[in-house]
XYZ file of C-alpha atoms in Angstrom:
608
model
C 0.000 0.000 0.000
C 1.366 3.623 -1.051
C 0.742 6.154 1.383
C 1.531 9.918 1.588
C 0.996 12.772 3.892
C -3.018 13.054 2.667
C -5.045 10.046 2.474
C -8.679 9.155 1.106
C -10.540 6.996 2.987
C -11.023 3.732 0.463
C -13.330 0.805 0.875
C -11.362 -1.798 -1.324
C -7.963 -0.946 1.921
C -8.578 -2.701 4.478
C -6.726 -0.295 7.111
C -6.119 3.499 6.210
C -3.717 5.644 7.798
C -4.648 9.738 8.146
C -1.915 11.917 9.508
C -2.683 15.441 10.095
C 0.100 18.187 11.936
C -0.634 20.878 12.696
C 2.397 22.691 13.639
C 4.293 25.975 13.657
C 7.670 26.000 13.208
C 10.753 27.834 12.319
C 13.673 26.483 10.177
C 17.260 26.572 10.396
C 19.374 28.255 7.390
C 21.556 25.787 5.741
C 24.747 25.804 7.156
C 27.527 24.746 4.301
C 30.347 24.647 6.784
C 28.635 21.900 8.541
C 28.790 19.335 6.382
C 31.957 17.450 5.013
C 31.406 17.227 1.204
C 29.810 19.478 -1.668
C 28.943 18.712 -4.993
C 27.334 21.685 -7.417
C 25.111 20.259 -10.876
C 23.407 22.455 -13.969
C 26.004 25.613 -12.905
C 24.734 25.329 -9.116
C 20.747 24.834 -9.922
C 21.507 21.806 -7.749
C 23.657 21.584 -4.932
C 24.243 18.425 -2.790
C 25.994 18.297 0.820
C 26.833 15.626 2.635
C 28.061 14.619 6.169
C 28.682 11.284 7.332
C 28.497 9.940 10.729
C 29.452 6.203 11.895
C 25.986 4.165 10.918
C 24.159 7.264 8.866
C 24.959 10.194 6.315
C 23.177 12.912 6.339
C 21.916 15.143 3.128
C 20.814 18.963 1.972
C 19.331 19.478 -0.821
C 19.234 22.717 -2.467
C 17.917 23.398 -5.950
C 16.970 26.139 -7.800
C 12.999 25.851 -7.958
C 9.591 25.784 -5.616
C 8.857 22.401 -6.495
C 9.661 19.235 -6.029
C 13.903 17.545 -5.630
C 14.931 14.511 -6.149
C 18.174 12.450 -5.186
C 18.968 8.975 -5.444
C 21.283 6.311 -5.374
C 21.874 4.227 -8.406
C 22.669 0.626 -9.555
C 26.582 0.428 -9.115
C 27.115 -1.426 -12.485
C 24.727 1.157 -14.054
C 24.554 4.462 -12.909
C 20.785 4.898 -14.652
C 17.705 6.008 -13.405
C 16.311 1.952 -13.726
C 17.253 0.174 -10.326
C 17.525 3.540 -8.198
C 16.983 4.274 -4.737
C 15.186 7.361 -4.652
C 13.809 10.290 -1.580
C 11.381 12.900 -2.958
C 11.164 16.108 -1.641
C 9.173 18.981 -0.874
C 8.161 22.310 1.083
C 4.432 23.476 0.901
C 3.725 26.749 0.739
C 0.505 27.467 2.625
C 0.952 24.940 5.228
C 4.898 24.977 5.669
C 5.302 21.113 5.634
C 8.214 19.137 4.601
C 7.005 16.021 3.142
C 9.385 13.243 2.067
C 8.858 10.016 -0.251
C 10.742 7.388 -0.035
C 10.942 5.710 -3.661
C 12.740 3.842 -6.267
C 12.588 3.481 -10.255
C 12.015 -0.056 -11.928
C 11.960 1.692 -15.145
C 12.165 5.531 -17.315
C 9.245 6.208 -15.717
C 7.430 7.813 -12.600
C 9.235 5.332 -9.582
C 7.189 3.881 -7.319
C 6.423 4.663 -3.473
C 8.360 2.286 -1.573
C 5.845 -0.301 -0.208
C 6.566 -0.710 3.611
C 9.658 1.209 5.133
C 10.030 4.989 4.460
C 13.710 4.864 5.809
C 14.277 8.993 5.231
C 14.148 11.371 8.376
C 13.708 14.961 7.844
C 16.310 17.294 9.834
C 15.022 20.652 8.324
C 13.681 22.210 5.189
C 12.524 25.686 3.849
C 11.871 27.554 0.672
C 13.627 30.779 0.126
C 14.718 33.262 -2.702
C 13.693 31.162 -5.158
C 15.740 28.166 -4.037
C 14.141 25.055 -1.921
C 16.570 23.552 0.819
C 15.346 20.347 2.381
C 17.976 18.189 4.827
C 17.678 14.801 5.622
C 19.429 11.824 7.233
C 19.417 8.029 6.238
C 21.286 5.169 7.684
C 23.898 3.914 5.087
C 22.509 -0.063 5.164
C 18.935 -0.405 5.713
C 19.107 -3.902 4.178
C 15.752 -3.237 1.959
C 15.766 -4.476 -1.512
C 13.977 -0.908 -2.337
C 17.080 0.830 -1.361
C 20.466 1.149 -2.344
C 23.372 1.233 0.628
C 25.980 4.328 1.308
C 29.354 2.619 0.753
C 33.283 3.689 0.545
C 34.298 5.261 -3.115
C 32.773 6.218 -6.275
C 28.742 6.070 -6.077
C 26.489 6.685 -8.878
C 24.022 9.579 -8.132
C 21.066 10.635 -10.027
C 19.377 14.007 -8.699
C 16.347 16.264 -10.879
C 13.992 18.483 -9.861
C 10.627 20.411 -11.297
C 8.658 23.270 -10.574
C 4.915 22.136 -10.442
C 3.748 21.202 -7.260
C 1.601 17.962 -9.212
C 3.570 15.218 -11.413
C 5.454 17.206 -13.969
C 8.019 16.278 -15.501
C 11.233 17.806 -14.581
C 12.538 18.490 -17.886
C 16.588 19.148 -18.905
C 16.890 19.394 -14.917
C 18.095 16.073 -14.276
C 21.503 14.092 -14.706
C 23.827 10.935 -13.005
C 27.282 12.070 -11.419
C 29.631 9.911 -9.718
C 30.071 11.246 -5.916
C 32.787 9.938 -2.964
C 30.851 10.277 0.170
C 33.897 9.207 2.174
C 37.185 7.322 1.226
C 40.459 7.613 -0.148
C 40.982 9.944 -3.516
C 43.188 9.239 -6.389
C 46.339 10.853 -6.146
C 48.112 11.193 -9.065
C 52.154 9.670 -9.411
C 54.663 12.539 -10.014
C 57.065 12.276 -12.881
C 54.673 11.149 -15.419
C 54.237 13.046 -19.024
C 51.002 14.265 -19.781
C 49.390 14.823 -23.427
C 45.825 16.614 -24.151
C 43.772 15.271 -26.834
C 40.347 17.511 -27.672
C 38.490 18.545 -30.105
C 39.192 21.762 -31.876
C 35.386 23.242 -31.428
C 33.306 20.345 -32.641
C 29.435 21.826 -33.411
C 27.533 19.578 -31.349
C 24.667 18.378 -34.193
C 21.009 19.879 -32.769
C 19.668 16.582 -31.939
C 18.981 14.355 -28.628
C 21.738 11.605 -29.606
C 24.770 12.253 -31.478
C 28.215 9.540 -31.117
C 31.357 11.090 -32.891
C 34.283 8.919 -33.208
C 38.213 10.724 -33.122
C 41.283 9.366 -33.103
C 44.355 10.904 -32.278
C 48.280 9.679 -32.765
C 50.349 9.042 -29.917
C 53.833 8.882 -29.560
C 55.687 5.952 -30.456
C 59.707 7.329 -29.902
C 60.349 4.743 -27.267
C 57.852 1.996 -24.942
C 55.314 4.259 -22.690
C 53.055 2.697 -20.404
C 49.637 4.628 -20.354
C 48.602 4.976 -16.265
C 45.524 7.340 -16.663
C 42.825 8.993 -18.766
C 41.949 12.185 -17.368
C 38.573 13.983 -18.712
C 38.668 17.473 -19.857
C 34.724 18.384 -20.093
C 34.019 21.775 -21.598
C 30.811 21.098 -22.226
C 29.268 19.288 -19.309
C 25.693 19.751 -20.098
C 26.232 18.004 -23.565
C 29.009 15.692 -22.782
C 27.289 12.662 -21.920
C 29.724 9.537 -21.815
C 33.418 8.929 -23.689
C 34.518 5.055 -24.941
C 38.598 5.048 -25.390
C 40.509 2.576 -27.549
C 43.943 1.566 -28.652
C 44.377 1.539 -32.128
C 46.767 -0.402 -34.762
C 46.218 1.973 -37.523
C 44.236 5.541 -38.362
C 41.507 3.946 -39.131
C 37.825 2.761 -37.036
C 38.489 -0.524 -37.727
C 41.849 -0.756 -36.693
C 40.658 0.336 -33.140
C 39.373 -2.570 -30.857
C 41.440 -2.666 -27.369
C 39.270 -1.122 -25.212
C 41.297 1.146 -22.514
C 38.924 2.759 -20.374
C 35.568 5.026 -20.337
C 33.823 7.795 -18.463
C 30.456 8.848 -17.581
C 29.075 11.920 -16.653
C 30.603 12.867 -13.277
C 32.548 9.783 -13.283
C 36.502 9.962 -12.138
C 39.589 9.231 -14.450
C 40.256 5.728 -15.712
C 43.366 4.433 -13.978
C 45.322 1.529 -13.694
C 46.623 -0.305 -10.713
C 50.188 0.868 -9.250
C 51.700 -2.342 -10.889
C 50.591 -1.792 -14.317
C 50.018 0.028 -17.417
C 49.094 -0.299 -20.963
C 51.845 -0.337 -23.205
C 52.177 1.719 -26.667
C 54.851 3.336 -27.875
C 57.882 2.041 -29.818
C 57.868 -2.109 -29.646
C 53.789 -2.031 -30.183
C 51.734 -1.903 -33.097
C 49.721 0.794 -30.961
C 49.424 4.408 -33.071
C 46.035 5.950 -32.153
C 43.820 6.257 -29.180
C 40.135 6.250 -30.420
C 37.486 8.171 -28.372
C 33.723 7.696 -29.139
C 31.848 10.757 -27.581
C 28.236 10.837 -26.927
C 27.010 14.276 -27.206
C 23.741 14.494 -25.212
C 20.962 17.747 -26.666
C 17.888 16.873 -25.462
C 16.265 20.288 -25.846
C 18.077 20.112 -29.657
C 20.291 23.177 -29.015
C 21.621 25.009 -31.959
C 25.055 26.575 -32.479
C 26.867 24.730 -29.525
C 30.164 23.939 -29.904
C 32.832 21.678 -27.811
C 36.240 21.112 -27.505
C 36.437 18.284 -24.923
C 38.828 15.590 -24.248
C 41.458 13.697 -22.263
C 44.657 14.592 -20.727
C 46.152 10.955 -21.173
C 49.258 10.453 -18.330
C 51.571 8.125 -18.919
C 55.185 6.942 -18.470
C 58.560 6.117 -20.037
C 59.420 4.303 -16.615
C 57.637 1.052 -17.362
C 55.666 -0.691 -14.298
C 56.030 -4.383 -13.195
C 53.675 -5.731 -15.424
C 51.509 -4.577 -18.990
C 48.184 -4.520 -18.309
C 45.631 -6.190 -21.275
C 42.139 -6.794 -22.212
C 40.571 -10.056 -22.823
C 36.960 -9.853 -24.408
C 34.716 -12.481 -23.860
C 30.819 -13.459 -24.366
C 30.382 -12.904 -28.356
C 33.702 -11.471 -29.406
C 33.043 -12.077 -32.675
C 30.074 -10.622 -32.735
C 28.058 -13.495 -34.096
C 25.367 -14.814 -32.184
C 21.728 -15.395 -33.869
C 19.134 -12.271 -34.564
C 17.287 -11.774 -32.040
C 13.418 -12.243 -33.338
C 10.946 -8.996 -33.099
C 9.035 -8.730 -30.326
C 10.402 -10.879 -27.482
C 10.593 -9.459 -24.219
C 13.334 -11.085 -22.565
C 15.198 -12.954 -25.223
C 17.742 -15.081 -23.083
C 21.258 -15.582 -24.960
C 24.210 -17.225 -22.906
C 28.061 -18.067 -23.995
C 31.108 -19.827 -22.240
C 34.422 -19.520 -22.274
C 35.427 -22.874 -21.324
C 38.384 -24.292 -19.346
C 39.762 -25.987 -22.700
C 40.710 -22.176 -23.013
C 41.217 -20.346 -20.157
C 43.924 -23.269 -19.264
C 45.906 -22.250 -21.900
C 46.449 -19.201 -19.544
C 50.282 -19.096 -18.318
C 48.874 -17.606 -15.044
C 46.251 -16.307 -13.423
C 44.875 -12.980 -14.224
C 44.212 -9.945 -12.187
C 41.417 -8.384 -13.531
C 40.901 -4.713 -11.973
C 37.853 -3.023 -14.402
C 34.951 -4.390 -15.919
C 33.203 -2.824 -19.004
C 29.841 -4.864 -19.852
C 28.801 -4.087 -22.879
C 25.230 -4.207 -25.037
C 23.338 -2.257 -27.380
C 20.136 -0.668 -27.445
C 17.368 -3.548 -27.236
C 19.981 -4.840 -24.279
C 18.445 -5.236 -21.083
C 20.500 -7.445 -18.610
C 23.741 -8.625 -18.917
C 25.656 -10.984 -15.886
C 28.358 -12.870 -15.945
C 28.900 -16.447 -13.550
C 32.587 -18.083 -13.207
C 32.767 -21.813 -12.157
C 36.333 -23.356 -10.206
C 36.512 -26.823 -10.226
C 33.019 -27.475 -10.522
C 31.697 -24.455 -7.897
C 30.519 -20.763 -8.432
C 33.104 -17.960 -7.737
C 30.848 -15.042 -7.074
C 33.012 -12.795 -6.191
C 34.228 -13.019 -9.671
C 31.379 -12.302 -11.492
C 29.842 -8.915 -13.005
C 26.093 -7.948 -13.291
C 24.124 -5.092 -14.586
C 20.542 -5.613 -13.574
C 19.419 -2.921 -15.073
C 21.200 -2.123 -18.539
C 20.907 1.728 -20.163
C 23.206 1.766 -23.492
C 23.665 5.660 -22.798
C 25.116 4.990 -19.915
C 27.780 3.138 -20.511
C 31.037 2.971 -18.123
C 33.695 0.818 -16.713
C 33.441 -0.744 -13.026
C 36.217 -0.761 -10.647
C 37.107 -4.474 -9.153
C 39.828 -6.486 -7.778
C 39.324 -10.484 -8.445
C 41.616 -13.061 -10.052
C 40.290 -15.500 -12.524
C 42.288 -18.856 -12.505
C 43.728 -21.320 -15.220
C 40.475 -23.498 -16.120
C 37.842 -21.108 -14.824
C 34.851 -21.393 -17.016
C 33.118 -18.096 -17.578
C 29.764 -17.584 -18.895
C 28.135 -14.005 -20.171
C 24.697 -13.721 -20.182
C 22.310 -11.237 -21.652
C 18.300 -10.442 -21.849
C 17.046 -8.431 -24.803
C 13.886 -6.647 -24.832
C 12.978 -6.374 -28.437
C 8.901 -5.645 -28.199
C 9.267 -2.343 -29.597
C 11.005 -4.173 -33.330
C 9.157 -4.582 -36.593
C 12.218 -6.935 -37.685
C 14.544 -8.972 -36.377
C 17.486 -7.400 -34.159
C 21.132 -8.509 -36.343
C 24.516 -8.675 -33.784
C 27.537 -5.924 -35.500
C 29.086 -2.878 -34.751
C 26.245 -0.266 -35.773
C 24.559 1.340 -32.747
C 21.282 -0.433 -34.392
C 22.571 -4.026 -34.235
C 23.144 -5.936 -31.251
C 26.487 -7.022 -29.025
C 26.885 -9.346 -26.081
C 30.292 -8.842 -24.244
C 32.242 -8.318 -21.251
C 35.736 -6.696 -21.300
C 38.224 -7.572 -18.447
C 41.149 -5.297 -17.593
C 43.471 -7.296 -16.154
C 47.539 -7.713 -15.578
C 49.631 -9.469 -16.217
C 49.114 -9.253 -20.176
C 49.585 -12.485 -21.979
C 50.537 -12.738 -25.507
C 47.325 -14.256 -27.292
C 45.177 -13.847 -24.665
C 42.322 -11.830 -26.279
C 39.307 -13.242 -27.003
C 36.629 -16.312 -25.979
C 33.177 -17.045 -26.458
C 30.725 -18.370 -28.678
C 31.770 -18.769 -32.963
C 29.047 -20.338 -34.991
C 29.852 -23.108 -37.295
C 28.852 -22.410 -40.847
C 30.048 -25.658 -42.262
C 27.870 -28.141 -39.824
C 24.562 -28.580 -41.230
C 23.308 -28.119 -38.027
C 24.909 -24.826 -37.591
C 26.117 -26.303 -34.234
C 28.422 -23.719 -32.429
C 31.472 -23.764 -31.619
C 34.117 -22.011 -29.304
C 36.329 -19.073 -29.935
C 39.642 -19.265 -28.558
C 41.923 -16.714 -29.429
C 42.305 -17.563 -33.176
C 41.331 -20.823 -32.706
C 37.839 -22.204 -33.177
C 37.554 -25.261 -30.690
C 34.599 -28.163 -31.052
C 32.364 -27.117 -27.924
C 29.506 -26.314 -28.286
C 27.876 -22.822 -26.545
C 27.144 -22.766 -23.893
C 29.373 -25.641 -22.826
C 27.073 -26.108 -19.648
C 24.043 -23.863 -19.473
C 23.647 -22.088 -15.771
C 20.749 -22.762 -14.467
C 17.610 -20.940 -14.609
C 16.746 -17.346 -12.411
C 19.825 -15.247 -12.704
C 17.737 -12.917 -14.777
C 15.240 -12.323 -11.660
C 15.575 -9.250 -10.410
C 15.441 -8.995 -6.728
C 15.852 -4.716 -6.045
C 12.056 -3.208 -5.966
C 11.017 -6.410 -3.660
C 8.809 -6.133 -0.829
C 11.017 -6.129 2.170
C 9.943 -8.290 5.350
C 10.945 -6.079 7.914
C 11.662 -2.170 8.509
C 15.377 -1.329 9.757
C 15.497 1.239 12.642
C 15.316 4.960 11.544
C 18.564 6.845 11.617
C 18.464 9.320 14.468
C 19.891 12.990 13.970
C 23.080 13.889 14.903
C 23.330 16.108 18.242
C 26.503 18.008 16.190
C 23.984 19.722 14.101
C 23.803 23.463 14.355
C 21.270 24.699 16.292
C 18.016 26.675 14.678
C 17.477 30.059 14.392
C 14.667 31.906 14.729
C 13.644 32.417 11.157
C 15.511 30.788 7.852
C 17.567 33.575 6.060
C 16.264 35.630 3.174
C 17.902 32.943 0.756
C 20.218 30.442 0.954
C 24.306 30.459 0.820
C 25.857 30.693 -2.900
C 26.013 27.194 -4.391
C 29.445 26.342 -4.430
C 31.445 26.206 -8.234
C 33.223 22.765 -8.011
C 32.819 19.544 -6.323
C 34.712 19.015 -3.289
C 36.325 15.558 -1.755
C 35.028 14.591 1.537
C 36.228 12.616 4.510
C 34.544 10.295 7.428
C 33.320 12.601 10.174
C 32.608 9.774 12.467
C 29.909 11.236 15.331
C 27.782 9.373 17.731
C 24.071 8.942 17.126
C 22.254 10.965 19.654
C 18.310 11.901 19.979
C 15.810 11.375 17.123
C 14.277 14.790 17.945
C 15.197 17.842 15.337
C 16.353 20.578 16.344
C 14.558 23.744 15.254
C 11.212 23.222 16.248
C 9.291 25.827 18.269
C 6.890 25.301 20.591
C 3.814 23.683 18.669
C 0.601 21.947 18.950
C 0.266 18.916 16.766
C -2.614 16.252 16.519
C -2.037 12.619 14.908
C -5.329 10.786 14.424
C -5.077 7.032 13.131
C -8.299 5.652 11.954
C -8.988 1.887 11.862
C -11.397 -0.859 10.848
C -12.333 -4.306 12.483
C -10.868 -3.905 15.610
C -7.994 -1.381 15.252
C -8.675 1.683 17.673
C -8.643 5.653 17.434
C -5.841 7.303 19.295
C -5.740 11.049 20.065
C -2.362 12.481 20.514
C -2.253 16.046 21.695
C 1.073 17.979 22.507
C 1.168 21.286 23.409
C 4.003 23.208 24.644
C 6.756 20.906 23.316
C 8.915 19.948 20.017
C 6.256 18.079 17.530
C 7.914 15.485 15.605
C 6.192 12.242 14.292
C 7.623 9.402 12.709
C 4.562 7.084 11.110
C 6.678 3.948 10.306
C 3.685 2.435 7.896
C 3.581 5.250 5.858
C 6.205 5.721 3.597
C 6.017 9.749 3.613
C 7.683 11.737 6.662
C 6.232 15.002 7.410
C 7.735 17.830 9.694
C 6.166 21.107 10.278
C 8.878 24.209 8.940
C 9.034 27.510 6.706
C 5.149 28.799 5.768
C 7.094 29.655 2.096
C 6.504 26.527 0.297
C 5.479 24.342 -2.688
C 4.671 20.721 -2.295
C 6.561 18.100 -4.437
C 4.755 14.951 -5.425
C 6.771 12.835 -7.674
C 9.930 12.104 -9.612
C 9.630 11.298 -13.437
C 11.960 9.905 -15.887
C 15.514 10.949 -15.355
């Protein structure tokens, strides 16, 4: 059952909820200094701060409109608005009350409420100057399979907002960034050589999807291993992801070795301490390829861009070259998928006949999972000897081609291993079959590992068909050899396409409580809120002990709760007077706080 702060009264629900407060209250102004970590989107429209504390993180929002803001937490793997973890907020303006939704987003559409456990606590919230400013606090594992978890590194953020107080749609004001709540940052090695490679004022095409494809020469006087691939956005509103390849020649289809990739707010791509990819003199490596997806949804004319990479790399070679082995459908031959099939299953091995050809194991330390557009999800299983290795294994639940990126991880896969790749297409929206190839239109099934040590001939596995047996029985890929096994060697058995995020969870973890650190209210919020800051800032853990669940900045009040009931559940009257009003309704999963009288009231988050 979805609930918010205003119920009707419905004969088909059993039990209905009403929550009424009445209460007057003043908020506090949003105090920047107090939190640990900043990040400012859309040229400060939307600002994020964070604090975190040793079991919760606390939250402000502050966005440029009198509606409705959005944050969430995406899919690790994905960084979409499918499989995200979503809080709704919002500050009415005639009655002055902060009401929060707890939500999350199956789909590009409006997410849903989340069933059971609204998990968000509201600290404070106002409207002012044009600007709404809403703080919350959440613990960072509430174990729900409606929620994603606060963890150490790189997350994937999405954030939007609108400015109708019903369900709007927000618009161009929405995006995914990459944030660090808390842990280490990247520091880069001194003594390496840098090199910029941009565009010279490209004119971004006036049309929602545009991929340009550039390659530029690299040096080649003596061996260089390549350590990082540094973004240089000049365009951030229209830059939406980059692809970067090695290449043999100057050509497209000389470029295949896949080197890294970035996403909108995402970091650099860099390889371990111990390794690097090699080019240079001794290589056939000349170019470095860069696909760019220009993102124009409002079809923009006259914009041009002139971003890039500032590739870092050394003539002081590491321990070990670092190397890519693709795997799944390398050749990129598997069936067509038939029209309108809405979860067409494909699955591929790489079988220990080749991965024990390996000299030793290999460290693999990114992931890039790759599909096309009819793609849905794509996983990855790894069997040892006759058992699953799950820590090995790589899964995007929720696949979006435009948002394509590489995932950090640290696993070895062994001599003999046997790795199948996986992938679910959704083709219900095809007149004709879906062909596999290179074309954006066409289809791919693959998985690229970044790993070290490189091993000469260690490139490719997966499925090859067999054009001379009548049968068209397939056969393996290994390296440039096609072995007699047929694909997949032994199919996994069935339900790793369920999807368990959006479930119903069976219990409720305990609400966060707020921080008795926080700066205490003042009397009245200030006539607008603090500048949005211009650049993201790193943050640290700002361990503090969990103290009352009351909020500070709530003046003396009168608030009634009434909860109605049928067949045998009773009517409670709860008057306060004279004291701090705050109510938590655990089976509702909308939070409501009394605070500034200048206020819209946001509903819901669309398509992001």
């Amino acid at each position: 059952m979805s609930m918010s702060s205003t119920l009707a009264l419905t004969p088909a629900v059993a039990v209905v909820f009403v929550l009424a407060l009445a209460a007057q209250a003043t908020a506090a102004s949003l105090d920047p200094a107090y939190y640990d970590g900043t990040a400012s989107f859309a040229s400060g429209d939307y600002v994020l701060y964070w604090k975190v504390h040793a079991t919760s993180v606390e939250i402000a929002l502050d966005a440029a409109t009198t509606g409705w803001v959005g944050f969430g937490l995406s899919e690790p793997t994905s960084g979409s608005m499918p499989g995200s973890d979503m809080v709704v907020a919002s500050v009415d303006g005639s009655s002055g009350v902060v009401t929060v939704r707890d939500m999350h987003a199956l789909g590009f559409s409006t997410p849903t409420e989340d069933a059971a456990c609204s998990d968000w606590v509201i600290v404070n919230g106002y409207e002012a100057g044009g600007r709404t400013v809403v703080e919350l606090v959440r613990a960072k594992e509430t174990g729900s399979p409606q929620d994603r978890p606060f963890v150490e590194g790189n997350m994937h953020v999405v954030w939007a907002f609108g400015s109708s107080d019903t369900l709007t749609y927000h618009g161009a004001n929405r995006a995914t960034n990459q944030v660090t709540f808390w842990g280490e940052s990247y520091v880069r090695p001194v003594g390496l050589t840098t090199l910029e490679l941009r565009h010279a004022d490209f004119p971004v095409p006036s049309i929602k999807t545009h991929y340009e494809e550039t390659l530029f020469a690299l040096p080649n006087d003596r061996p260089y291993h390549l350590v990082e691939i540094e973004p240089v956005i000049v365009q951030p509103k229209y830059v939406h992801h980059m692809v970067f390849y090695f290449c043999t020649g100057p050509t497209l289809g000389e470029c295949w070795d896949l080197v890294g990739a970035w996403a909108v707010g995402g970091p650099s791509t860099v390889t371990p301490e111990v390794a690097g990819f090699r080019f240079g003199a001794g290589t056939t490596i000349t170019h470095l390829r860069i696909q760019f997806h220009y993102d124009n949804p409002t079809n923009t004319p006259g914009v041009t861009d002139s971003s890039g990479v500032r590739i870092h790399y050394t003539d002081i070679l590491r321990e070990h070259d670092a190397g890519v082995l693709w795997i799944g459908d390398p050749a990129v031959r598997l069936p067509a998928i038939p029209a309108g099939e809405a979860a067409f299953h494909y699955e591929t091995t790489c079988p220990s006949e080749c991965t024990s050809r390996w000299t030793q194991p290999l460290n693999v330390f990114t992931v890039f999972l790759h599909m096309h557009s009819v793609g849905k999800t794509i996983w990855t299983t790894v069997h040892r000897a006759g058992e699953r290795v799950p820590e090995a294994e790589d899964r995007i639940e929720f696949w979006d081609f435009n948002h394509q990126q590489l995932t950090t991880v640290n696993y070895t896969l062994q001599p003999g291993d046997e790795i199948n790749v996986h992938g679910v297409f959704d083709t219900t929206g095809k007149s004709a079959p879906v062909v596999f190839g290179t074309a954006s239109d066409e289809e791919m099934l693959m998985s690229f590992l970044s790993y070290y040590p490189a091993q000469t001939g260690i490139w490719q596995c997966g499925y090859f068909p067999s054009a001379s047996d009548p049968n068209n029985t397939d056969w393996t890929l290994c390296q440039s050899d096609v072995l007699d096994i047929r694909q997949p060697k032994v199919a996994d058995p069935p339900g790793g396409e369920i999807i368990t995020f959006g479930a119903t969870p069976g219990t409720c973890a305990p609400l966060a409580t707020i921080p008795p650190s926080r700066p205490q209210t003042t009397s009245s919020p200030a006539a607008s809120p603090p500048p949005p800051p211009s650049t993201s800032t790193p943050t640290s853990t700002a361990a503090a002990t969990q103290g009352s669940s009351s909020p500070s900045g709530f003046s003396s009040s009168t608030g009634m709760l009434i909860a109605a009931g049928v067949g045998g559940f009773v009517i409670i009257l709860f008057l306060v007077g004279g004291v701090a009003a705050f109510l938590k309704f655990r089976s509702s999963s909308s939070s409501t706080a009394g605070t500034n009288a200048d206020a819209k009231n946001a509903v819901a988050l669309e398509a992001i």
